Amino acid sequence: MSKSRKNIQHTLFEEFPEPNENQNIVRVVSTRGTNQIEVEYPITKEKILVILPTKFNKLIWIKKGDYVIISTDRTEQNKGKIKGFVDHVLLTHHIKHLKQQGLWPFEEQDAKEEEEETEEIDEMEGNPNRMNFSDDEEDDEDEEED
C-alpha cells in the first residue's frame, strides 16, 4: 500500500474532522453512480450533487443515509450540475465526536427517526403467518388431568 493511501486511510478512520466555514455536514440522499452523490442540507432540505474524489475509491463505500462533510468553495469548477466535493466521510465515532462538540446539525431529525424506529419495532411483534400458541392452554390441560 502506498504512503498516500495509508495517509488517506489514517485521516479517514483515526482523525476527527470538524467542518470549517466553507464546509457543511450533509446527509446522502442517493448515489448517482461514477462518484456522483446527491446530498441534502439539514435545515433547508436543499438537494445538490457532489463528487466523491477518486482518493476514496475502493477504500470506503457510501450509501443512502450516510453523512459527509462537503466543501462548496471551489466556484470556478462548479460550471455544471456538480456543486461541491466530499472532503470527509463521517463514521459513527466521528458523529459521536461532533455531537459532543455541539457541531451536529441533525439533532431534531435524529430524535424523530429514533421514535419512528421504535414504533416500527412495536408494530412488528410477530410473524402473522404462524399461529400463536400460548402457555396458558397447556397449563389448563395439565390442571384438568389432575
Coordinates of C-alpha atoms in Angstrom, one line a residue:
M1 CA 0.0 0.0 0.0
S2 CA 1.4 3.4 -1.0
K3 CA 2.1 6.1 1.6
S4 CA -0.6 8.4 0.2
R5 CA -3.1 5.6 0.5
K6 CA -2.0 5.0 4.1
N7 CA -2.4 8.7 4.9
I8 CA -5.9 8.8 3.5
Q9 CA -6.8 5.7 5.5
H10 CA -5.3 7.3 8.7
T11 CA -7.3 10.5 8.2
L12 CA -10.5 8.7 7.4
F13 CA -10.5 6.2 10.3
E14 CA -8.5 7.8 13.1
E15 CA -8.8 11.6 12.9
F16 CA -11.9 13.6 14.0
P17 CA -12.8 16.1 11.3
E18 CA -14.7 19.3 12.1
P19 CA -16.2 21.5 9.4
N20 CA -14.8 25.0 8.6
E21 CA -16.8 28.0 7.5
N22 CA -16.6 26.7 3.8
Q23 CA -17.7 23.2 4.7
N24 CA -21.1 21.7 5.6
I25 CA -22.3 18.5 7.1
V26 CA -24.9 16.9 4.8
R27 CA -26.9 13.6 4.5
V28 CA -26.6 11.4 1.5
V29 CA -29.9 11.1 -0.3
S30 CA -28.9 8.9 -3.2
T31 CA -25.9 7.8 -5.3
R32 CA -25.9 8.6 -9.0
G33 CA -23.0 6.3 -10.0
T34 CA -19.5 7.2 -11.0
N35 CA -18.7 9.1 -7.8
Q36 CA -21.7 11.4 -8.1
I37 CA -23.7 11.7 -4.9
E38 CA -26.9 13.6 -4.2
V39 CA -26.9 15.2 -0.7
E40 CA -29.4 17.2 1.4
Y41 CA -28.7 20.1 3.7
P42 CA -30.1 19.7 7.2
I43 CA -32.2 22.8 7.6
T44 CA -33.1 24.0 4.1
K45 CA -33.6 20.5 2.7
E46 CA -31.9 21.7 -0.5
K47 CA -30.5 18.9 -2.6
I48 CA -27.3 19.2 -4.6
L49 CA -24.9 17.0 -6.5
V50 CA -21.4 16.5 -5.2
I51 CA -18.4 14.4 -6.3
L52 CA -16.6 11.8 -4.2
P53 CA -12.9 12.2 -5.1
T54 CA -11.0 9.3 -6.5
K55 CA -8.8 9.1 -3.5
F56 CA -11.7 7.3 -1.7
N57 CA -12.1 4.7 -4.4
K58 CA -12.1 1.1 -3.1
L59 CA -11.4 2.5 0.4
I60 CA -14.9 3.4 1.6
W61 CA -18.4 3.0 0.1
I62 CA -21.2 5.5 0.6
K63 CA -24.9 4.6 0.8
K64 CA -28.1 6.4 1.3
G65 CA -28.4 7.8 4.8
D66 CA -24.7 8.3 5.4
Y67 CA -23.3 11.7 6.5
V68 CA -20.4 13.5 4.8
I69 CA -18.6 16.8 5.0
I70 CA -18.6 18.7 1.8
S71 CA -17.0 21.9 0.5
T72 CA -18.6 24.2 -2.0
D73 CA -15.9 26.9 -2.1
R74 CA -14.5 25.8 -5.5
T75 CA -16.6 28.1 -7.6
E76 CA -14.5 28.1 -10.8
Q77 CA -15.1 24.3 -11.1
N78 CA -18.9 24.5 -10.5
K79 CA -19.9 25.1 -14.1
G80 CA -22.4 22.2 -14.4
K81 CA -24.7 20.4 -12.0
I82 CA -21.9 19.4 -9.6
K83 CA -21.9 21.9 -6.8
G84 CA -19.2 20.6 -4.4
F85 CA -16.8 17.9 -3.4
V86 CA -16.8 15.4 -0.5
D87 CA -14.0 16.2 2.0
H88 CA -14.7 13.7 4.7
V89 CA -17.0 10.7 5.1
L90 CA -18.4 10.6 8.6
L91 CA -18.4 7.3 10.5
T92 CA -20.2 6.6 13.8
H93 CA -17.3 7.6 16.0
H94 CA -17.0 10.9 14.0
I95 CA -20.7 11.6 14.6
K96 CA -20.4 11.0 18.3
H97 CA -17.4 13.4 18.5
L98 CA -19.3 16.1 16.6
K99 CA -22.4 15.7 18.9
Q100 CA -20.1 16.1 21.9
Q101 CA -18.6 19.3 20.4
G102 CA -22.1 20.7 19.6
L103 CA -21.4 20.8 15.8
W104 CA -24.1 18.3 14.8
P105 CA -26.9 19.9 12.8
F106 CA -29.3 16.9 12.6
E107 CA -30.4 16.7 16.3
E108 CA -34.2 17.1 15.7
Q109 CA -34.2 14.7 12.7
D110 CA -32.3 12.0 14.6
A111 CA -34.7 12.1 17.5
K112 CA -37.7 11.8 15.1
E113 CA -36.0 8.8 13.3
E114 CA -35.4 7.0 16.6
E115 CA -39.0 7.4 17.6
E116 CA -40.1 6.1 14.2
E117 CA -37.8 3.1 14.5
T118 CA -39.2 2.2 18.0
E119 CA -42.8 2.5 16.6
E120 CA -41.9 0.2 13.7
I121 CA -40.4 -2.4 16.1
D122 CA -43.5 -2.3 18.3
E123 CA -45.7 -2.9 15.2
M124 CA -43.6 -5.9 14.1
E125 CA -44.3 -8.1 17.0
G126 CA -44.6 -11.5 15.4
N127 CA -44.9 -13.5 12.2
P128 CA -48.5 -13.2 11.1
N129 CA -48.1 -16.4 9.0
R130 CA -47.7 -18.6 12.1
M131 CA -50.2 -19.5 14.8
N132 CA -49.6 -18.1 18.2
F133 CA -49.5 -20.8 20.9
S134 CA -49.8 -19.6 24.5
D135 CA -48.6 -21.4 27.6
D136 CA -52.0 -20.8 29.3
E137 CA -53.7 -23.6 27.2
E138 CA -51.1 -26.1 28.2
D139 CA -51.5 -25.2 31.9
D140 CA -55.3 -25.5 31.7
E141 CA -54.9 -29.1 30.2
D142 CA -52.5 -30.1 32.9
E143 CA -54.9 -28.9 35.6
E144 CA -57.8 -30.8 34.1
E145 CA -55.8 -34.1 34.1
D146 CA -55.0 -33.8 37.8

